[in-house]
Coordinates of C-alpha atoms in Angstrom, one line a residue:
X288 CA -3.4 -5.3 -25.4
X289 CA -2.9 -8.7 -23.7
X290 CA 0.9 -8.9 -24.0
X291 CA 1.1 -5.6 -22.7
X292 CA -1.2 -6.8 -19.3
X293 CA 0.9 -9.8 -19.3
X294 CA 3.9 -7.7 -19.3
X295 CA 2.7 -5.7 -16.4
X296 CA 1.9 -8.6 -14.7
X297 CA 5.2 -10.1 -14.6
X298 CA 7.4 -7.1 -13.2
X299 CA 4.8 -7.0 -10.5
X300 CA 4.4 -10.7 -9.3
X301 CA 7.3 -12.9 -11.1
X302 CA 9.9 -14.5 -8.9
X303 CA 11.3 -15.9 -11.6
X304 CA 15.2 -15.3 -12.9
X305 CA 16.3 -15.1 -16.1
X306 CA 19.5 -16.9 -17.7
X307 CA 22.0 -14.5 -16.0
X308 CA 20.0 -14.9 -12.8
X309 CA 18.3 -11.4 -12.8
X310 CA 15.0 -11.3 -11.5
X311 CA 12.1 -11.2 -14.1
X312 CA 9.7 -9.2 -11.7
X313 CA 9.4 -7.3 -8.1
X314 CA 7.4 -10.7 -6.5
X315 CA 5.3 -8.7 -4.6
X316 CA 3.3 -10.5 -1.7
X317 CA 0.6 -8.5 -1.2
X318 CA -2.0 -7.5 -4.2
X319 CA -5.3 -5.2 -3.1
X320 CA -8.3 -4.7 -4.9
X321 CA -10.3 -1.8 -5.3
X322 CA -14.1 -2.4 -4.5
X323 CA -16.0 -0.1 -6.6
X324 CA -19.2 2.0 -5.5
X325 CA -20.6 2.4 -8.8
X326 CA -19.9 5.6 -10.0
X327 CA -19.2 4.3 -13.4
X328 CA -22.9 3.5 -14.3
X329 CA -23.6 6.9 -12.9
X330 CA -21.2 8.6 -15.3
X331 CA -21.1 12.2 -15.3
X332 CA -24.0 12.1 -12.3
X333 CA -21.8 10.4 -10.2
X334 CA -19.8 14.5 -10.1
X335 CA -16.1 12.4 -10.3
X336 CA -15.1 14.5 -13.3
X337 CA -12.5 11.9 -14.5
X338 CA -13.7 9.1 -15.7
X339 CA -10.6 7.1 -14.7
X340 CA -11.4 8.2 -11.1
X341 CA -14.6 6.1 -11.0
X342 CA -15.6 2.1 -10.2
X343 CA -18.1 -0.1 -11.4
X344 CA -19.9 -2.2 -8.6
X345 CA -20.3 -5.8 -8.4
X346 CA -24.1 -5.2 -7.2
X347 CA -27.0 -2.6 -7.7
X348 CA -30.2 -2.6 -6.9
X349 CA -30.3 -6.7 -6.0
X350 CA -28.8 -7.5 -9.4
X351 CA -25.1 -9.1 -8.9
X352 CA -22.9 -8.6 -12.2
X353 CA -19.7 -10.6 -11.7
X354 CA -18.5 -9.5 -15.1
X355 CA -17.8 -5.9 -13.3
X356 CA -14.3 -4.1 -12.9
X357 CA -12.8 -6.7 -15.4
X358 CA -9.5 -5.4 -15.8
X359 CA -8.9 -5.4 -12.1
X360 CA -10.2 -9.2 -11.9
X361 CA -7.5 -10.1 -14.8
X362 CA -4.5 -8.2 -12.3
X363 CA -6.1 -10.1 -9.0
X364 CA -6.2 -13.6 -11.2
X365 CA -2.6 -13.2 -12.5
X366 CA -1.3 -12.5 -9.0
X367 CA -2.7 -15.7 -7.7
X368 CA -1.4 -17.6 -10.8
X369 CA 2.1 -16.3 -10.0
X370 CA 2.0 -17.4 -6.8
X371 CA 1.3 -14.2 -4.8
X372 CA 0.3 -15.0 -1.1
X373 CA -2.2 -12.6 0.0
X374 CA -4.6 -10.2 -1.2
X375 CA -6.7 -7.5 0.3
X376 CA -9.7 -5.9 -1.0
X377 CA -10.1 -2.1 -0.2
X378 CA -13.5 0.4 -0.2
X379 CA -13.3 4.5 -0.8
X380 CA -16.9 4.1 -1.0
X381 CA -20.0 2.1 0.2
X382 CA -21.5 1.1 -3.5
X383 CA -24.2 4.0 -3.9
X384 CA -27.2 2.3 -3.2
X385 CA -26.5 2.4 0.0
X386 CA -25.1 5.9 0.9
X387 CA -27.1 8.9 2.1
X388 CA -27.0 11.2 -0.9
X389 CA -27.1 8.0 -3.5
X390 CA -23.2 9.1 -4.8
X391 CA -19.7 7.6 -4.2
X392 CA -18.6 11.0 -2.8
X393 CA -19.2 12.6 0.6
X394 CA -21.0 15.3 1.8
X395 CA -17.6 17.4 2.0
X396 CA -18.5 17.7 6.1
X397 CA -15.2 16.0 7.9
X398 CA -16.3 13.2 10.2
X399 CA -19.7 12.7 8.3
X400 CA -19.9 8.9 7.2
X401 CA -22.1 8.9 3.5
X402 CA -24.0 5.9 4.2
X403 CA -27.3 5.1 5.1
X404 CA -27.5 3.0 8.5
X405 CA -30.9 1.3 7.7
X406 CA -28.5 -0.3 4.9
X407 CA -26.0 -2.0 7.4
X408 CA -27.3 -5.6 6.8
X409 CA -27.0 -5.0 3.0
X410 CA -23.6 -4.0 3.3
X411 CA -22.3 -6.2 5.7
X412 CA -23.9 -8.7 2.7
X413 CA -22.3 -7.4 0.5
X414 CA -19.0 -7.3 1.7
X415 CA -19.4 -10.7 2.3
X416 CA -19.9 -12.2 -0.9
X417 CA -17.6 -10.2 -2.5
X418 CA -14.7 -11.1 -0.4
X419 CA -16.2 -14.6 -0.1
X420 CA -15.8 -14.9 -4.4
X421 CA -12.3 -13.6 -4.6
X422 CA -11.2 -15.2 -1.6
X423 CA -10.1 -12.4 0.0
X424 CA -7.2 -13.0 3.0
X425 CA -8.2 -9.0 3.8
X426 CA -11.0 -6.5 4.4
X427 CA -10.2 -3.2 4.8
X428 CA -13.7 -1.7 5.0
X429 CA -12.6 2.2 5.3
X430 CA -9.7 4.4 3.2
X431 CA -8.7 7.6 4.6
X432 CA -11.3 8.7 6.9
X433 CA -9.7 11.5 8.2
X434 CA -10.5 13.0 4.8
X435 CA -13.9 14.7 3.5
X436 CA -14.3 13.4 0.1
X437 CA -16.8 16.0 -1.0
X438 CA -16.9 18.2 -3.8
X439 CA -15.4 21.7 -4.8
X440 CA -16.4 25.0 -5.3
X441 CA -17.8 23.7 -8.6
X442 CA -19.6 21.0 -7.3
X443 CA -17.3 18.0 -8.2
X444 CA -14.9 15.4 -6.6
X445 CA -12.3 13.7 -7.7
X446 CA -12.5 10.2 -6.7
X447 CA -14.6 8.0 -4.8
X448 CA -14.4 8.4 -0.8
X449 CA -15.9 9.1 2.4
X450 CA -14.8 10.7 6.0
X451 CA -16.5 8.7 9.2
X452 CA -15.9 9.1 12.8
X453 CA -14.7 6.6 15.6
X454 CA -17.7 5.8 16.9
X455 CA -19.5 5.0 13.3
X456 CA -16.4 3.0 12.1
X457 CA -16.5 1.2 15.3
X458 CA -20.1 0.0 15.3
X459 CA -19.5 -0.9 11.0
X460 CA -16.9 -3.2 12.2
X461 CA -18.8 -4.6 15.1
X462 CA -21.2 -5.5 12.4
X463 CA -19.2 -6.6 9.9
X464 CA -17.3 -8.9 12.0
X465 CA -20.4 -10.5 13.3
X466 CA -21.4 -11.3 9.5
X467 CA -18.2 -13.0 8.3
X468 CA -17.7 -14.7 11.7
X469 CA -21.6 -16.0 11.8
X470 CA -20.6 -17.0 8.2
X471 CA -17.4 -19.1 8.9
X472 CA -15.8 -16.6 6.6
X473 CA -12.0 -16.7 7.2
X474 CA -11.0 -12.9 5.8
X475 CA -10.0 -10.7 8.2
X476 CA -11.0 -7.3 8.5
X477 CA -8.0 -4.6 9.0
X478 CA -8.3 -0.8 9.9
X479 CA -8.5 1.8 10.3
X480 CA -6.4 3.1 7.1
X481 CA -5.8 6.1 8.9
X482 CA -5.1 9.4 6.2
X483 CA -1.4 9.9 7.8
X484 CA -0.3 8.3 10.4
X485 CA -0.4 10.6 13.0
X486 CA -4.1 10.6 13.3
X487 CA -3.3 6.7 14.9
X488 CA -1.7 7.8 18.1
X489 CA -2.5 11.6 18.6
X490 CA -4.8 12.7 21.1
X491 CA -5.3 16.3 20.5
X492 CA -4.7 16.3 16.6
X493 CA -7.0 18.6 14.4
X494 CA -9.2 15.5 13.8
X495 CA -10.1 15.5 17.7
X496 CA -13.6 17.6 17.6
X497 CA -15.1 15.1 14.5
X498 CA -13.7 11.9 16.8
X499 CA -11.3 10.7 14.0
X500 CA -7.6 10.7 15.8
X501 CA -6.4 8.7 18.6
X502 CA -7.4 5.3 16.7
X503 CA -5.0 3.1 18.4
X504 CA -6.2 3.7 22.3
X505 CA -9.8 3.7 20.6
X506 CA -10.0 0.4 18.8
X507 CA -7.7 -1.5 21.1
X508 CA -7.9 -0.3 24.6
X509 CA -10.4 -3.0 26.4
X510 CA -11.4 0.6 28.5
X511 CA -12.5 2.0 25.0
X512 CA -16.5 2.2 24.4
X513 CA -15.6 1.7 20.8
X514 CA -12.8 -1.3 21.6
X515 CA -12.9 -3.9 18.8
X516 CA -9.8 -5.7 20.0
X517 CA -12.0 -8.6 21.1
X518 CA -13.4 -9.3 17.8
X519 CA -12.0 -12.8 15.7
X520 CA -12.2 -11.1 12.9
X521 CA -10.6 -8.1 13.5
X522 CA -6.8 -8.3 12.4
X523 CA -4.6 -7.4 15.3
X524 CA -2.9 -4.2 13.7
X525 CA -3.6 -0.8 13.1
X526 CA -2.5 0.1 9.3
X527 CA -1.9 4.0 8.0
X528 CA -0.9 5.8 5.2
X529 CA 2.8 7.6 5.3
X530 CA 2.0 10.5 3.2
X531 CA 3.1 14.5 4.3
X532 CA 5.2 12.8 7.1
X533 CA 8.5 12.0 5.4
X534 CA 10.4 15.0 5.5
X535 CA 12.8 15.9 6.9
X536 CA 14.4 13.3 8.0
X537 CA 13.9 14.2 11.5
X538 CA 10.6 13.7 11.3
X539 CA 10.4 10.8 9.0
X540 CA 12.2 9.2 12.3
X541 CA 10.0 11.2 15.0
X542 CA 6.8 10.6 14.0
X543 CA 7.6 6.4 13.5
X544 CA 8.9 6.4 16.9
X545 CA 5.9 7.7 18.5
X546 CA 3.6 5.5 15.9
X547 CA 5.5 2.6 17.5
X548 CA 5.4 3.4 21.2
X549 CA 1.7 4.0 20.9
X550 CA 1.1 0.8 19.0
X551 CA 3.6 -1.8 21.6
X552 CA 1.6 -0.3 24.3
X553 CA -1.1 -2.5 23.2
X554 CA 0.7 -4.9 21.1
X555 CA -0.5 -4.6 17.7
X556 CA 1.1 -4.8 14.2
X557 CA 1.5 -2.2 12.1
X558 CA 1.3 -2.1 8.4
X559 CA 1.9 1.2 6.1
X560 CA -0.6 0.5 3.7
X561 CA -0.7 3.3 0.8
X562 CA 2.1 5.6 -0.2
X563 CA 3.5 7.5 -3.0
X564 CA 4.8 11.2 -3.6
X565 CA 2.7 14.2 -2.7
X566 CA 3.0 17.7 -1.8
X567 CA 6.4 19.2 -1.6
X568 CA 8.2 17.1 1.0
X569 CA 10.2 20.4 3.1
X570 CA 11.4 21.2 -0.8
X571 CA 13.5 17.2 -1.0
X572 CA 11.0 16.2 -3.7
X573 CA 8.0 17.1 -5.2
X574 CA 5.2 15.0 -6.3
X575 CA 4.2 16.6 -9.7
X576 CA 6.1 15.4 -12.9
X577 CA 7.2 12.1 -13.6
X578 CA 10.6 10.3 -12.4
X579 CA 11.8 7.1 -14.0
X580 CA 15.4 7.7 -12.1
X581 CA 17.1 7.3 -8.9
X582 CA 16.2 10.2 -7.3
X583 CA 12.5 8.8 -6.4
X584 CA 14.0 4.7 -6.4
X585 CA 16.5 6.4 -3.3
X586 CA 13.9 8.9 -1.7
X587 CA 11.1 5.8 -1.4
X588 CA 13.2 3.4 -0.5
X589 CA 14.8 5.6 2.7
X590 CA 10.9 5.7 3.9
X591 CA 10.2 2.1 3.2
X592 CA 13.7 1.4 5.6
X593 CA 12.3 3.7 8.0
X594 CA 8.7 2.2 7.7
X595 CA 10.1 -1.0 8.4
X596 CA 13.0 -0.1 11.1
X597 CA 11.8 2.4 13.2
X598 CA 7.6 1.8 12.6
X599 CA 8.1 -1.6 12.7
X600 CA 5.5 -2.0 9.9
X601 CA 5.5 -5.4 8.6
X602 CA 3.6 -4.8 5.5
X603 CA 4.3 -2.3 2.9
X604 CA 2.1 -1.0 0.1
X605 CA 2.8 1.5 -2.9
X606 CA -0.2 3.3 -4.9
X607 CA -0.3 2.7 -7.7
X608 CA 1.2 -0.2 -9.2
X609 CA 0.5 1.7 -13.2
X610 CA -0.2 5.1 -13.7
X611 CA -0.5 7.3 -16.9
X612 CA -0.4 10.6 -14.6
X613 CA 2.9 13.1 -14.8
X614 CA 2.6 12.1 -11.4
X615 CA 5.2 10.2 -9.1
X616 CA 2.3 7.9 -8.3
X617 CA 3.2 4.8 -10.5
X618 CA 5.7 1.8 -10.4
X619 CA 5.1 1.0 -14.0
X620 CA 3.7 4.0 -16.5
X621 CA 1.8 3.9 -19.8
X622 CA 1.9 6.9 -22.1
X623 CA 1.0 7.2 -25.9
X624 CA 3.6 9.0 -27.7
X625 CA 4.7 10.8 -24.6
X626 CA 1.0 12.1 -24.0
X627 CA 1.0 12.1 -20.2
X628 CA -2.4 12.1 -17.8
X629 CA -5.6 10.2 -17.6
X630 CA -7.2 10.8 -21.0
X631 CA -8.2 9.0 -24.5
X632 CA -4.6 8.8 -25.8
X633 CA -3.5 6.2 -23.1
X634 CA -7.0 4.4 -22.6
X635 CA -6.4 1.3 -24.5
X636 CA -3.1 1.1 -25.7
X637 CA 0.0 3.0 -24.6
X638 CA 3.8 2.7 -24.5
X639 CA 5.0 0.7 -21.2
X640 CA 8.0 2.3 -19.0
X641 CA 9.2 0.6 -16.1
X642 CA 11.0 3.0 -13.3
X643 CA 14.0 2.5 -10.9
X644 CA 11.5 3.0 -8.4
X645 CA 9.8 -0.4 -9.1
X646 CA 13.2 -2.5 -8.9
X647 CA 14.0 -0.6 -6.1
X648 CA 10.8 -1.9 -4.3
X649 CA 11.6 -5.4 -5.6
X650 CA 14.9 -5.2 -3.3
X651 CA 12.4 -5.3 -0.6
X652 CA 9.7 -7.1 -2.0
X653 CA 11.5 -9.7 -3.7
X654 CA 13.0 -10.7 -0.7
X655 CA 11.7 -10.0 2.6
X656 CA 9.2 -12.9 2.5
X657 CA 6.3 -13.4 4.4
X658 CA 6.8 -15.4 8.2
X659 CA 11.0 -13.6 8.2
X660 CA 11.7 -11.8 11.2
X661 CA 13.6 -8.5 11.2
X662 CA 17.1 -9.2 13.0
X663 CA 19.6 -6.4 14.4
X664 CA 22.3 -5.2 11.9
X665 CA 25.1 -3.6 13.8
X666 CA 26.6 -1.7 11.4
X667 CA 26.4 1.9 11.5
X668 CA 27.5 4.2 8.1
X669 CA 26.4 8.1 7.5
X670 CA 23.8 7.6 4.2
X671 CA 24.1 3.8 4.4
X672 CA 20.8 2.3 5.9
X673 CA 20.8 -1.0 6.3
X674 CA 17.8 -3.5 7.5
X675 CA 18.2 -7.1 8.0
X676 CA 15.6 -10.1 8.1
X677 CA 15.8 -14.2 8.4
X678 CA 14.3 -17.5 8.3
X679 CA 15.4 -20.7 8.4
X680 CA 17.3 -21.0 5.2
X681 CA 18.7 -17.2 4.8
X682 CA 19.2 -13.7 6.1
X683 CA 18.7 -10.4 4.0
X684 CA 19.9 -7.7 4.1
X685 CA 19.1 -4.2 2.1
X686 CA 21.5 -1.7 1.9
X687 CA 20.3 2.2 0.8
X688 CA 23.0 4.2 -0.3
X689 CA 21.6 7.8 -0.8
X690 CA 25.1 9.4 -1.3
X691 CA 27.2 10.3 -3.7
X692 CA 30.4 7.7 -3.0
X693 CA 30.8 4.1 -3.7
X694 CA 30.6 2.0 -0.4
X695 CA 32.3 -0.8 1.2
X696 CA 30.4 -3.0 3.5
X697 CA 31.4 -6.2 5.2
X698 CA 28.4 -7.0 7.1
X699 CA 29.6 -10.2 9.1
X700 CA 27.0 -13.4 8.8
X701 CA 28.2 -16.6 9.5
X702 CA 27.8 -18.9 6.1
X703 CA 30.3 -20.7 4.2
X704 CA 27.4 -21.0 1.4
X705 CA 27.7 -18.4 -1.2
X706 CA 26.3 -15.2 -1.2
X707 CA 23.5 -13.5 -3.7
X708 CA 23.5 -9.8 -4.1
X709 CA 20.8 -7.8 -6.6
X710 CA 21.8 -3.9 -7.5
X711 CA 19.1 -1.1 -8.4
X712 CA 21.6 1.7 -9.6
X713 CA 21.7 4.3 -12.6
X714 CA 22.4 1.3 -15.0
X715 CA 21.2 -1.5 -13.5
X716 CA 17.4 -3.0 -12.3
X717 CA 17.8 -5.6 -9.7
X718 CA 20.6 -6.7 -11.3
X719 CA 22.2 -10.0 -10.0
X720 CA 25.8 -10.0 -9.5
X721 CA 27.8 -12.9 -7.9
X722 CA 29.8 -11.6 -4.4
X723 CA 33.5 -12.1 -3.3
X724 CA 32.6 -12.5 0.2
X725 CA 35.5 -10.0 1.7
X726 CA 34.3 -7.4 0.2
X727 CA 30.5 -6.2 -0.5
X728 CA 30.1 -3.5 -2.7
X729 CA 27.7 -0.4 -2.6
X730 CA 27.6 1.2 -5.7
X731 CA 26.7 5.3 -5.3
X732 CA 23.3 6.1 -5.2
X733 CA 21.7 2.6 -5.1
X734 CA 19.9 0.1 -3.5
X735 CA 21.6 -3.1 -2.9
X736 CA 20.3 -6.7 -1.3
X737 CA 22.2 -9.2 0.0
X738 CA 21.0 -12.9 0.4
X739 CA 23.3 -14.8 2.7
X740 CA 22.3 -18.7 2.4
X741 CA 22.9 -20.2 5.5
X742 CA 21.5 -23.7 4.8

C-alpha cells in the first residue's frame, strides 16, 4: 500500500525533525539500485527458485520497457525527492540476452565470467542508457566476483550473479569507460565489489589460481597489464564487502589495517559497499533469526566505527534496506501476522517494524554528511569507540557504548554554541535530547551522537 511505501521511505531518506526535535528518518546519502537481468520474464526457467530472488530488465531482445522494476523506480524517485545526494546503480547479472548460457546465473565454475564477448558493445549500450535515464552518480558494473553464482546439486540458484576474473573485469571496464566517456556521460564507474575484503589486497588468497585476489595492485598499479587507474571514468577507489571478516575483534581491526596500507600505497578511497549478518561470527552473533534490539544496533555499529576508523572507508552501505526474511538482513521488516520469509503472505501488504539497527545507522548516516572530513578524537575508553568528523559549521562525534555501564564523556571541542546529542538505546530511536555541556552522557548499551555547532 502507498502509505506503507511512503512510510518506508521516510525512515530511510527524511532529515526532517519532528516537534520535540527527533529525527523523522535515518537521511541516508547514498541510495543503489538493482539492475535486473531478466530473470523474472524467465520465471521458473530462469532456475532462481524464489521468485523474490529475481529482476525484471529494462531491455530484451531490442525492445526497451521503462515501465520495468517499478517498485524499485518509486524507492530511487522518493530518495531524490527527499533530497538524497547520490545514487549508484548495481549489476549481479549481465541481463540474459547477453550471457553465455542465456540465464542470470553462472556456470557454478569460479572465475568463469557468464557473458558472451561478441555482446560487449550491447552491453556497454546498455549500461549506458540505463544509467543515462536515472541519472546515475555511480556504476558499479560487477557484485561479488569472487563468488560462483551457479546452481546446486539440484540444479538451482538462488539469486542472480556471476564470478569473472581480473583480466575479464579489466578489459569490461576498459570498454565501458570508453562508452560513457565517448558519450559525455558524467557517472562514474566504481569496482571491483570485491566478495570480502581480503580478496582486495591479498596476493596468495584461495582466489589466486582463477586471477580474482590482489585487486588493488591490479587495477591501480600503472606496472599492471590490467591497470585502469588512468581511466576518467573510473572512480579512484576500490569498494568491498565486510562480510565473514568481523570477528573477533582482533580481526575486525587486522584485516582493516592491511585493507588500508594496501589501498594508501596507491592512494585510493575505500568504500564498504554491502553488509549485513551472515555465518556465525566466532559464535558473537549469528545471522539466522530476526533482531529488532540492541544486540545487532551495537554489533553493526562497532563494524561500521571500525569500517570508517581503521579502513578509512568513506562510504558505507547496508543490504537490505526492507526484508521479510527471519534474517538479520533488513533495516526495516514486513511480516503478515508474524509470517516470516519471502512468500505470498508478505507480498503485497504486510505489518511494518522498524529495528534499533536502522536508528543506529541513522547516528552515522544522519550525520556524517558528504564533503566532512574525519578528525582525531583523543579520547581513549575500554567499550567506548568514538569517531569524530567536521565541516565548516560543526563537528560530530559518535559514541558506541557496547557495555553494560552508563558512561561519562567530556570530549573537549571548543564552542560556546549549544550542543545536539541523538540516543539509539533500549528505549529510545535517535532520540534527541538537549546537552549540559560539562557533562555528556552514554547511556549503557547505546549509540550516541554528538553535534557540536561551532558557527
Amino acid at each position: 500500500p502507498q502509505e506503507k511505501k511512503n512510510k518506508i521511505a521516510e525512515w530511510l531518506f527524511s532529515q526532517e525533525v519532528d516537534a520535540q526535535g527527533n529525527p523523522k528518518g535515518i537521511g541516508l546519502s547514498m541510495w543503489r539500485f538493482n539492475i535486473g537481468a531478466g530473470s523474472t520474464e524467465q520465471g521458473v526457467d530462469s532456475k532462481i527458485t524464489n521468485e523474490w530472488r529475481r529482476s525484471e530488465s529494462f531491455y530484451s531482445e531490442g525492445v526497451w520497457d521503462w515501465k520495468k522494476q517499478e517498485g524499485q523506480q518509486f524507492f530511487l524517485q522518493a530518495a531524490k525527492k527527499y533530497g538524497v545526494p547520490y545514487t549508484l546503480g548495481f549489476l549481479n547479472s549481465s541481463p540474459v540476452q547477453m550471457t553465455k548460457n542465456g540465464l542470470a546465473i553462472g556456470s557454478g565454475k569460479l572465475g568463469e565470467w557468464n557473458f558472451n564477448p561478441e555482446k560487449i558493445n550491447e552491453w556497454t549500450d546498455f549500461l549506458y542508457r540505463v544509467s543515462a535515464r536515472f541519472k546515475f552518480n555511480y556504476l558499479s558494473p560487477f557484485n561479488e566476483p569472487q563468488w560462483d553464482w551457479g546452481p546446486g546439486k539440484n540444479g538451482k540458484a538462488s539469486q542472480e550473479g556471476s564470478p569473472i576474473n581480473n583480466t575479464d573485469l579489466a578489459w569490461a571496464v576498459r570498454k565501458l569507460a570508453g562508452q560513457f566517456e565517448s558519450k559525455g556521460l558524467k557517472t562514474s564507474i566504481v569496482i571491483p565489489e570485491a566478495g570480502q575484503i581480503d580478496y582486495l589486497y591479498q596476493k596468495n588468497s584461495n582466489r589466486k589460481n582463477v586471477q580474482q585476489d590482489n585487486q588493488i595492485e591490479t587495477f591501480f598499479s600503472p606496472k599492471s597489464p590490467h591497470y585502469v587507474g588512468d581511466l576518467k571514468s573510473v572512480e579512484k577507489l576500490v569498494c568491498g564487502h565486510s562480510y565473514f571478516t568481523t570477528s573477533p575483534e582482533s580481526l575486525l581491526v587486522k584485516k582493516r589495517n592491511d585493507l588500508h596500507t594496501e589501498a594508501e600505497q596507491y592512494q585510493l578511497g575505500y568504500w564498504q559497499s554491502e553488509y549485513c549478518i551472515l555465518g556465525e561470527n566466532a559464535g558473537e552473533i549469528k545471522g539466522g533469526g530476526v533482531d529488532l534490539g540492541m544486540k545487532t544496533a551495537l554489533y553493526v555499529a562497532n563494524v561500521i566505527h571500525a569500517d570508517l576508523v581503521t579502513a578509512h572507508a568513506s562510504s558505507w552501505s547496508w543490504w537490505l534496506s526492507v526484508s521479510a526474511n527471519d534474517f538479520k538482513d533488513g533495516l526495516i521488516y514486513l511480516f503478515n501476522q508474524d509470517q516470516k520469509g519471502e512468500k505470498d503472505a508478505n507480498k503485497y501488504d504486510a505489518d511494518l517494524f522498524d529495528s534499533k539497527l536502522l536508528w543506529a545507522m541513522g547516528n552515522f548516516s544522519r550525520f556524517i554528511r558528504p564533503n566532512m572530513q574525519r578528525i582525531e578524537v583523543n579520547i581513549d575508553q575500554e567499550k567506548c569507540k568514538i569517531s569524530g568528523f567536521r565541516d565548516k559549521k560543526k563537528v560530530v562525534l559518535v559514541l558506541v557504548n557496547q557495555g553494560e555501564s552508563f558512561k561519562a564523556e567530556i570530549p573537549e571541542v571548543k564552542t560556546n554554541k549549544k550542543i545536539d546529542s541523538y540516543v539509539t538505546s533500549e528505549i529510545m530511536n535517535l532520540a534527541y535530547q538537549p546537552v549540559n555541556s560539562e557533562k555528556i552522557q552514554v547511556p549503557k548499551q547505546s549509540i550516541v551522537t554528538l553535534v557540536y555547532h561551532i558557527k
